[in-house]
XYZ file of C-alpha atoms in Angstrom:
505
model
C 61.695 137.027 74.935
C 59.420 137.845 78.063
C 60.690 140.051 80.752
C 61.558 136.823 83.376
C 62.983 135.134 80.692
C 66.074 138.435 79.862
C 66.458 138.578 83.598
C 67.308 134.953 84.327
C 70.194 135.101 80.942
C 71.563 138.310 82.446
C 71.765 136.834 86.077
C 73.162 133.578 84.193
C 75.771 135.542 82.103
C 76.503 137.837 85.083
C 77.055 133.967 87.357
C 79.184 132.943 84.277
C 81.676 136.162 84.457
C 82.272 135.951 88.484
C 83.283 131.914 87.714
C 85.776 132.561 84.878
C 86.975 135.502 87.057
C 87.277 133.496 90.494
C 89.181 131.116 88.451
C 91.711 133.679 86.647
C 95.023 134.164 87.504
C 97.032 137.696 87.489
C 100.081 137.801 86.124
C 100.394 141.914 85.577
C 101.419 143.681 82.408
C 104.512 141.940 81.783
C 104.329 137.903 82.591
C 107.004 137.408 80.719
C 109.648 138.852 83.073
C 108.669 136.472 85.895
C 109.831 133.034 83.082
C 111.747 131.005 84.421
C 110.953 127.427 82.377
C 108.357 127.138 79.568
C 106.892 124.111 77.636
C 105.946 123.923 73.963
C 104.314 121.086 72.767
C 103.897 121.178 69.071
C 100.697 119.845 66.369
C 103.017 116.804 65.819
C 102.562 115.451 69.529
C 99.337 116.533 70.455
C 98.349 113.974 67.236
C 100.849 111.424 68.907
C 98.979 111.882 71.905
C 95.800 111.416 70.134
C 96.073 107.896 69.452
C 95.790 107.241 73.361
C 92.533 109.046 73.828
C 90.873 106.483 72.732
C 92.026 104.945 76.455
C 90.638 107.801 78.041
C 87.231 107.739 76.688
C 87.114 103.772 77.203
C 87.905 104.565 81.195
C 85.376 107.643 81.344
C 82.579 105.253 79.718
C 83.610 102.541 81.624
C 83.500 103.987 85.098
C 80.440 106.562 84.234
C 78.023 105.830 86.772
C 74.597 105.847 84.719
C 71.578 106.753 87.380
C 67.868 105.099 87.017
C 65.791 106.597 84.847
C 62.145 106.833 85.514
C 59.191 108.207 83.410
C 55.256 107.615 82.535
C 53.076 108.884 79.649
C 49.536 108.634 78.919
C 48.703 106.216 76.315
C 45.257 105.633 74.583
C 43.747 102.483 75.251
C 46.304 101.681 77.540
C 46.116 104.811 80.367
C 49.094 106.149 81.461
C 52.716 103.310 81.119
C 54.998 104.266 83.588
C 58.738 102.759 82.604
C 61.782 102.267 84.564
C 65.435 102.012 83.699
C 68.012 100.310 86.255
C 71.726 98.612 86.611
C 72.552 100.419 83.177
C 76.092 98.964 82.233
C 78.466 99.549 79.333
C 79.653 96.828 77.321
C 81.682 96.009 73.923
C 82.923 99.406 73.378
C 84.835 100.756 70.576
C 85.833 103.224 68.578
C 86.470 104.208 65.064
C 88.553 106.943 65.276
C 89.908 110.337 66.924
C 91.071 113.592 65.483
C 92.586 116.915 67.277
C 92.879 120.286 66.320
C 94.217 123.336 68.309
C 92.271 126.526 67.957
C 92.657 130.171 67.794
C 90.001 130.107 70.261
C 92.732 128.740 72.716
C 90.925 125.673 73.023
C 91.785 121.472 71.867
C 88.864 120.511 69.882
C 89.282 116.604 70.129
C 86.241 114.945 67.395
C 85.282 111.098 68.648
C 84.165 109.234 65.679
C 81.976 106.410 65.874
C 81.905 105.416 69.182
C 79.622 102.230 69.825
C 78.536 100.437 72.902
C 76.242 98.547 74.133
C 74.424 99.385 76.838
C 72.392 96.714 79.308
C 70.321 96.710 82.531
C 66.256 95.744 83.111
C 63.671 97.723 81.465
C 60.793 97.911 85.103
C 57.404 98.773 83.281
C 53.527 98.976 84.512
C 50.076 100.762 84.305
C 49.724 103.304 86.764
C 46.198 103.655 87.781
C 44.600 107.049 89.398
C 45.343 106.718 93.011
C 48.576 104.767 92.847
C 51.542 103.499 90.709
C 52.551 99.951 90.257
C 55.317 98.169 88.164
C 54.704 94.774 87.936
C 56.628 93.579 84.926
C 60.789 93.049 84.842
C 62.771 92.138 81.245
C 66.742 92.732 80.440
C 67.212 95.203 77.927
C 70.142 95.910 75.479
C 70.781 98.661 73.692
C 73.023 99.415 70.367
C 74.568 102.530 70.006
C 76.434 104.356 67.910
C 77.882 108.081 69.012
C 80.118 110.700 67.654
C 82.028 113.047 70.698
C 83.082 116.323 70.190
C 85.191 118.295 73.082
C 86.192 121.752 73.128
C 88.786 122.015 75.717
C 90.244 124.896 77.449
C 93.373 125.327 79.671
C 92.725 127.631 82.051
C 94.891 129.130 85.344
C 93.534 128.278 88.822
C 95.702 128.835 91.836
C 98.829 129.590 89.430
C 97.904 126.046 87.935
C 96.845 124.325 84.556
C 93.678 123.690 85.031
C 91.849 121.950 81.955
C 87.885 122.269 81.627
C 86.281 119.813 79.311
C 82.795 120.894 80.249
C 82.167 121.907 76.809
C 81.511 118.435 75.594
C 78.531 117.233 72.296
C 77.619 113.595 72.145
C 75.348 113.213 68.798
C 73.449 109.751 68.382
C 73.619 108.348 65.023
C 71.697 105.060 66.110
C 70.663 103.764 69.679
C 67.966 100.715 69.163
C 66.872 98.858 71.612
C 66.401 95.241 72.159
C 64.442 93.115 75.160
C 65.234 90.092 76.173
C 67.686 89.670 73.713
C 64.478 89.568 70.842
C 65.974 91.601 67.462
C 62.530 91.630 65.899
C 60.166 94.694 66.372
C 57.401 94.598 68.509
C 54.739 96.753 69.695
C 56.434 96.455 73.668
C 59.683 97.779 71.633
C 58.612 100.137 69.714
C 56.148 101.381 72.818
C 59.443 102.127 74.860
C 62.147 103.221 72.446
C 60.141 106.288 71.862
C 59.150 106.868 75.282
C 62.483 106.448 76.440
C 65.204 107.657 74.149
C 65.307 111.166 74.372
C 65.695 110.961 78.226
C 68.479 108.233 78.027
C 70.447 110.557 75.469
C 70.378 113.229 77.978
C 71.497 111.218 80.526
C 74.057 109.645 78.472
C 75.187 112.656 77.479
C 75.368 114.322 80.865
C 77.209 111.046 82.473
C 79.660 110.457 80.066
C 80.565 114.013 79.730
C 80.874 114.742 83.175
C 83.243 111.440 83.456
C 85.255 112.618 80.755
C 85.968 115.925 82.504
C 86.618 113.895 86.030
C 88.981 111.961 83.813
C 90.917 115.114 82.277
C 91.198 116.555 85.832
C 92.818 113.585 87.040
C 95.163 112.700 84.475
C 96.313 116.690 84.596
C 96.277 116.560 88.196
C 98.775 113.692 87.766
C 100.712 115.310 85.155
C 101.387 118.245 87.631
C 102.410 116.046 90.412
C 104.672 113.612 87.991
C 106.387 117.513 87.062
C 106.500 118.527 90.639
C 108.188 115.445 91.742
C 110.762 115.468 88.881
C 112.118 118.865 90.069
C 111.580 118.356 93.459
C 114.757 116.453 95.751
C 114.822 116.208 99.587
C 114.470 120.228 100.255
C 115.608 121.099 96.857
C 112.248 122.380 95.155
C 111.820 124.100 91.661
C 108.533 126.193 91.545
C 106.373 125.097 88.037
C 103.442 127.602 89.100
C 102.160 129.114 86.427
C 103.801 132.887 85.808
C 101.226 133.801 82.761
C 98.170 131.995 81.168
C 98.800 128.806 78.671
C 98.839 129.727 75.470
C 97.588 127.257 71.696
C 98.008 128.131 68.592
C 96.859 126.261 65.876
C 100.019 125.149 65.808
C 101.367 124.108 69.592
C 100.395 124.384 73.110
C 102.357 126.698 75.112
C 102.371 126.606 79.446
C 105.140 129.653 81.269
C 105.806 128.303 84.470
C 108.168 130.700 87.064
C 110.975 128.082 87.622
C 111.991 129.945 90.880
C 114.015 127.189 93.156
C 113.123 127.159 97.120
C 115.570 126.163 99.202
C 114.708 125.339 102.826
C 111.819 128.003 102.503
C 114.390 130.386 100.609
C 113.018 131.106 97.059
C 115.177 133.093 94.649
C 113.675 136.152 92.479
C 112.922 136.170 88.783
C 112.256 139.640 87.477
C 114.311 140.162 83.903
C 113.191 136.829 82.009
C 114.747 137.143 78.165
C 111.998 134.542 77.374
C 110.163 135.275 74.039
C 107.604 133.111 72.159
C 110.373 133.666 68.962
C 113.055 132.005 70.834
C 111.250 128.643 69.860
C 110.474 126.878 66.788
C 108.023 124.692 65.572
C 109.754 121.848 64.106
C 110.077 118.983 66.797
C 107.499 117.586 69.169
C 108.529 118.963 72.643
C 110.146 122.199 74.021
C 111.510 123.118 77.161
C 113.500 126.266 77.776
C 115.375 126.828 80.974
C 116.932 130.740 82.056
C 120.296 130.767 82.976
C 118.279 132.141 86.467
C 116.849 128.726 87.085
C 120.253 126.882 86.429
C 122.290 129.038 88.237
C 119.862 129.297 91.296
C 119.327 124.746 91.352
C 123.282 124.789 91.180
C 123.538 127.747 94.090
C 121.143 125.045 95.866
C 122.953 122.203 95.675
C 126.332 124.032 97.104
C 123.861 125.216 99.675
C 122.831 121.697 100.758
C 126.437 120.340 100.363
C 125.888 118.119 97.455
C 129.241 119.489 95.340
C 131.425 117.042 97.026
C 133.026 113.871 95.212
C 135.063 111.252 97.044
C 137.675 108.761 94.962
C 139.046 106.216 96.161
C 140.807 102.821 94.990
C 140.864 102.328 90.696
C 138.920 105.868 90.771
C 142.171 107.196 92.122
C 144.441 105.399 90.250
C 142.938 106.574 86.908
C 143.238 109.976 88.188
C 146.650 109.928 89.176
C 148.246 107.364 86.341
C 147.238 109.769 83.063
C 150.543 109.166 82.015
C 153.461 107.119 82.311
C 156.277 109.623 82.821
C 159.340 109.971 85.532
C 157.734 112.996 86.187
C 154.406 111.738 87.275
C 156.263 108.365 89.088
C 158.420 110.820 91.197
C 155.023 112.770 92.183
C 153.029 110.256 93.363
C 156.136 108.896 95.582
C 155.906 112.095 97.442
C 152.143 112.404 97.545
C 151.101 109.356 98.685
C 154.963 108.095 100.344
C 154.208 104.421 98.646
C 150.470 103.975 100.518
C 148.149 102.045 98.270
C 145.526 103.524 96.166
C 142.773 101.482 98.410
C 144.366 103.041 101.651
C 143.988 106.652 100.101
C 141.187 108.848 99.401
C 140.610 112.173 97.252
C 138.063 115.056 98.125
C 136.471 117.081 95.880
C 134.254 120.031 96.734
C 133.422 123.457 95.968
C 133.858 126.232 98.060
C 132.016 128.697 97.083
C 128.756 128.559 95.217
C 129.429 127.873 91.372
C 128.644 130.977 88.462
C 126.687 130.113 85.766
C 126.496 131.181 82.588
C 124.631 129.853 79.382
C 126.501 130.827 75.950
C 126.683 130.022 72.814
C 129.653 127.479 73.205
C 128.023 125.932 76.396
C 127.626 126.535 80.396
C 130.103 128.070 81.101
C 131.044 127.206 85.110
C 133.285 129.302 87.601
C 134.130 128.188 90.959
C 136.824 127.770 93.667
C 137.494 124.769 93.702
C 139.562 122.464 96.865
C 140.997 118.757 96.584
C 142.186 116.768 99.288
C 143.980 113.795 99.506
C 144.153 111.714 102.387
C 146.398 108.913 103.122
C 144.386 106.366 106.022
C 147.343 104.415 107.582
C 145.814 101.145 109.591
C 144.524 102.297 112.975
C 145.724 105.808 112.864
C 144.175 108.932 112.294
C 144.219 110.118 108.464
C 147.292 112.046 107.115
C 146.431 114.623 105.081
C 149.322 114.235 102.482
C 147.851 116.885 99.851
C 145.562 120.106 100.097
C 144.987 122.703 97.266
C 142.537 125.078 96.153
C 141.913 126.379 92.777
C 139.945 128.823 90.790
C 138.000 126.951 87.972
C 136.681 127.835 85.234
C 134.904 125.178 82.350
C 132.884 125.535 79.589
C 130.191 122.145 79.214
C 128.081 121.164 76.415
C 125.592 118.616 77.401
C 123.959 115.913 75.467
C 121.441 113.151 75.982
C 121.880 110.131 74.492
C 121.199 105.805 75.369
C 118.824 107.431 78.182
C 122.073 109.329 79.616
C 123.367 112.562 80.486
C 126.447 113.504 79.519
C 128.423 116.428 80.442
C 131.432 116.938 78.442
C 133.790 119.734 79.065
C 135.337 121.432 76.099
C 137.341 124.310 77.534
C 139.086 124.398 80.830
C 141.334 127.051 82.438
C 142.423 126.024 85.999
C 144.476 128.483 88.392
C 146.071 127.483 91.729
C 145.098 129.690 94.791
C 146.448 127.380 97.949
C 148.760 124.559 97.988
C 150.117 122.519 100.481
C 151.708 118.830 100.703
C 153.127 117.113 103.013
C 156.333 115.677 101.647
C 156.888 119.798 99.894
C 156.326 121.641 103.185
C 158.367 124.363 101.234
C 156.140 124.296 98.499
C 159.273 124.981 95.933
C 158.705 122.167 93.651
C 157.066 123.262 90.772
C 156.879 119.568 89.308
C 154.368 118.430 91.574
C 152.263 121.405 90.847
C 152.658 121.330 87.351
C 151.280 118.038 87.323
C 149.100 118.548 89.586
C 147.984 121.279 87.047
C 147.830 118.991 84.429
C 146.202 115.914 85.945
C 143.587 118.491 86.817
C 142.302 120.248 83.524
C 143.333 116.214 81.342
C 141.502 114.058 83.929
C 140.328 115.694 86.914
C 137.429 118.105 85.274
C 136.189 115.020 82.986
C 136.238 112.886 86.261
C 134.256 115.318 87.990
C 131.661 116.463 85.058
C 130.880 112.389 84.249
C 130.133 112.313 87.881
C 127.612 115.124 88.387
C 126.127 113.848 84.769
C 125.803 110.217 85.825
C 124.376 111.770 89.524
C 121.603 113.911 87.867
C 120.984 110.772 85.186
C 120.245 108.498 88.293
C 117.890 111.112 89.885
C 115.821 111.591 86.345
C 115.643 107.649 86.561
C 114.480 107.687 89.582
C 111.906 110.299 88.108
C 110.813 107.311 85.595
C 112.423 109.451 82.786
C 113.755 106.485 81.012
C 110.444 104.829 80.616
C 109.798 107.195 77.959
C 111.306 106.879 74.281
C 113.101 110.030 74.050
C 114.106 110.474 70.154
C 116.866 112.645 68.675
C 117.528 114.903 72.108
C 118.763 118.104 71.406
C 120.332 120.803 74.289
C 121.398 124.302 72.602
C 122.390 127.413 74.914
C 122.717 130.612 73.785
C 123.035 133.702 76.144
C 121.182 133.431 78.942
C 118.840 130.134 78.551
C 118.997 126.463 76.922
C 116.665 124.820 74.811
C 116.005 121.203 75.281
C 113.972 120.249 71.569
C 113.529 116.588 71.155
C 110.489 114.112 69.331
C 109.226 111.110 71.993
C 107.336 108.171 71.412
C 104.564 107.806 74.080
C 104.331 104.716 76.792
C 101.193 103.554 76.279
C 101.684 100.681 79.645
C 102.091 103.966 81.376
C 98.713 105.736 80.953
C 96.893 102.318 81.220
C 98.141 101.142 84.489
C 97.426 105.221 85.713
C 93.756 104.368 84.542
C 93.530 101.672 86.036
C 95.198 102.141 89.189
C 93.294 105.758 89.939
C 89.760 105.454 88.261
């Protein structure tokens, strides 16, 4: 290799080290510390997710913009033919079929099999003389292809995002025959342009559809990340998904670390001991996420923050709470609670008091807090009586399931001790029956109330998130000591990713 010729590969390989490096992120000796949530998604649904990719390289064909191609050559007999290639279209475009496979390399090799289209526009072609070109003659052209696609793509981390590059992209031409004016037979015109232009249209080809492809894989990851962001982001609520380490595939799953720090109001909590480990997950289902007790704790430390831990009852609400049982007991209780006011002319407040302690364990999440109830009795046209005031120290352990598109929350240990009570009809506070069914009401009904109404509160906001648009299949939440596991299998919406495409390219 001459001398020019070393100099321009080193500058080129120098160039090439300064990219990967400006688009790098650091994450420090120890990424691992700074986990907050991480997402595995296993060989299983990266082939699921196959079977739509076949919709992505339809829209990146479709909306490749193919430029004019121009060229002459010297011809004996004939001087030099100049040629020109406009309005190229695709048309009638299919293909065979798609395989995946996640490499060592940490790259998605995706092979396109037998991709054919046909391609149209008009075919411009003329003698050029000496002094001066002229085209003078205008046909339509078709022409057949048939392609293979091979792409080698890489997740990378740019700005503390996932950044996919699809730039390493192989189109290889197993037939592309043109036709003019719709005639199939050979003829000299043919034959004179096929060869003078088909290795220039494969380049272009090549470079047009593989730069679309890569526009197309930006886009749809660019509207993954926002779809994420805007599931764990309410009113001034945020979770951070910023990267906290680089993705990570195996030949066997795809695996993205994201810090899960929650910002409050500009107020962002601190990550720094992370037990996550790459060991802590299996293999065995299609999807993974794994949440730190950090991340829980700090989203429910938000929402006391921004005064969401309150429940109101009122009307048949109330009366379920109050009517558990049908005793002389609970009769002579709710005579001196509510002093015969309806159930419709009565309310009950819920809230917590201080801001709740989480803990993941093997039984479940286990929740502490102090806890207050009010009931208020709202006579007509006066100001409300507040007949009953308490506050308790709480302490439940909830295991958590997803099922018919639904969170549930069901408490399976309760321990509730009573700090404050007042009521107006015991100013003395001396009878214990009231309290002790009080008590009662409070761990039979009272805890179940109030866990089916955070779960059916956080099930409305994942709605609202489209999360029931997707088939979610055999759910799965496990806790053990400081994190959950959410492992399920999904069926993908295929409406979903078409009326994206469509809407965006």
């Amino acid at each position: 290799m001459c001398r020019a010729g070393r100099m321009m590969l080193g500058t080129f390989r120098i160039l090439l080290v300064l990219v990967h490096a400006a688009a790098a992120c650091e994450f420090g000796l120890f990424p691992y510390r700074a986990t907050g949530i991480v997402v595995r998604m296993t060989k299983p649904a990266a082939l699921l997710l196959n079977q739509e990719t076949s919709q992505v390289i339809q829209a990146a064909f479709r909306n490749a913009r193919f430029p004019n191609i121009t060229g002459e050559r010297s011809m004996r007999l004939l001087g030099r033919v100049a040629y020109g290639l406009s309005n190229i279209q695709v048309n009638d475009l299919s293909i065979e079929r798609s395989e995946v496979e996640l490499k060592q390399d940490n790259s998605i090799h995706i092979a396109i099999k037998n991709v054919t289209a046909l391609f149209k526009g008009t075919l411009t072609y003329g003698y050029a003389g000496a002094w001066f070109l002229q085209l003078f003659h205008s046909v339509d052209f078709e022409i057949e292809s048939s392609i293979d696609l091979e792409l080698n793509t890489k997740l990378m981390c740019q700005k503390e995002q996932v950044v996919p590059d699809a730039s390493d992209c192989y189109l290889t031409f197993h037939k592309l025959t043109l036709h003019l004016q719709g005639d199939k037979q050979p003829g000299w015109l043919k034959q004179l342009f096929t060869d003078f232009i088909s290795f220039t249209l494969k380049l272009v080809l090549k470079r047009e559809v593989c730069k679309e492809i890569n526009a197309v894989a930006q886009t749809l990851t660019n509207y993954v990340l926002d779809v994420a962001a805007n599931f764990v982001r309410d009113k001034d609520i945020v979770v951070d998904t910023s990267l906290a380490s680089d993705p990570v595939i195996k030949a066997s799953y795809v695996e993205s670390h994201h810090k899960g720090l929650v910002l409050y109001k500009n107020n962002s909590s601190v990550l720094s001991d992370s037990v996550f480990s790459p060991l802590l997950l299996t293999e065995s289902r299609m999807l993974y996420f794994w949440f730190s007790e950090h991340s829980l704790s700090s989203l429910a430390s938000a929402a006391f923050l921004d005064g969401r831990l309150v429940l109101n009852l009122r009307g048949e609400k109330l009366q379920e709470l109050f009517e558990m049982e049908d005793t002389e007991v609970q009769r002579k209780a709710m005579q001196m609670i509510f002093q015969g006011t309806s159930y419709n002319d009565s309310v009950a407040k819920v809230w917590s008091l201080t801001q709740p302690q989480i803990s993941l364990q093997p039984e479940g999440t286990v929740v502490r807090s102090l806890v207050a109830v009010e009931v208020s009795i709202l006579p007509t046209g006066e100001q409300p009586l507040v007949a009953l005031y308490m506050e308790k120290e709480i302490m439940v352990t909830i295991q958590a399931t997803y099922a018919e598109k639904k969170l549930i929350l069901q408490p399976v240990d309760s321990s509730v001790e009573i700090k404050v009570f007042k009521c107006t009809a015991d100013p003395s506070g001396k009878d214990l029956s009231i309290q002790n069914f009080l008590h009662n009401m409070i761990l039979v009904a009272g805890i179940p109330e109030v866990t089916s109404s955070i779960g059916s509160a956080l099930t409305s906001l994942m709605n609202s998130r489209r999360l029931d648009l997707f088939d979610i299949i055999n759910p799965e939440i496990i806790t053990r000591k400081g994190y959950v596991i959410v492992q399920l299998d999904f069926g993908f919406p295929s409406h979903l990713l078409l009326n994206f495409l469509e809407k965006s390219l």
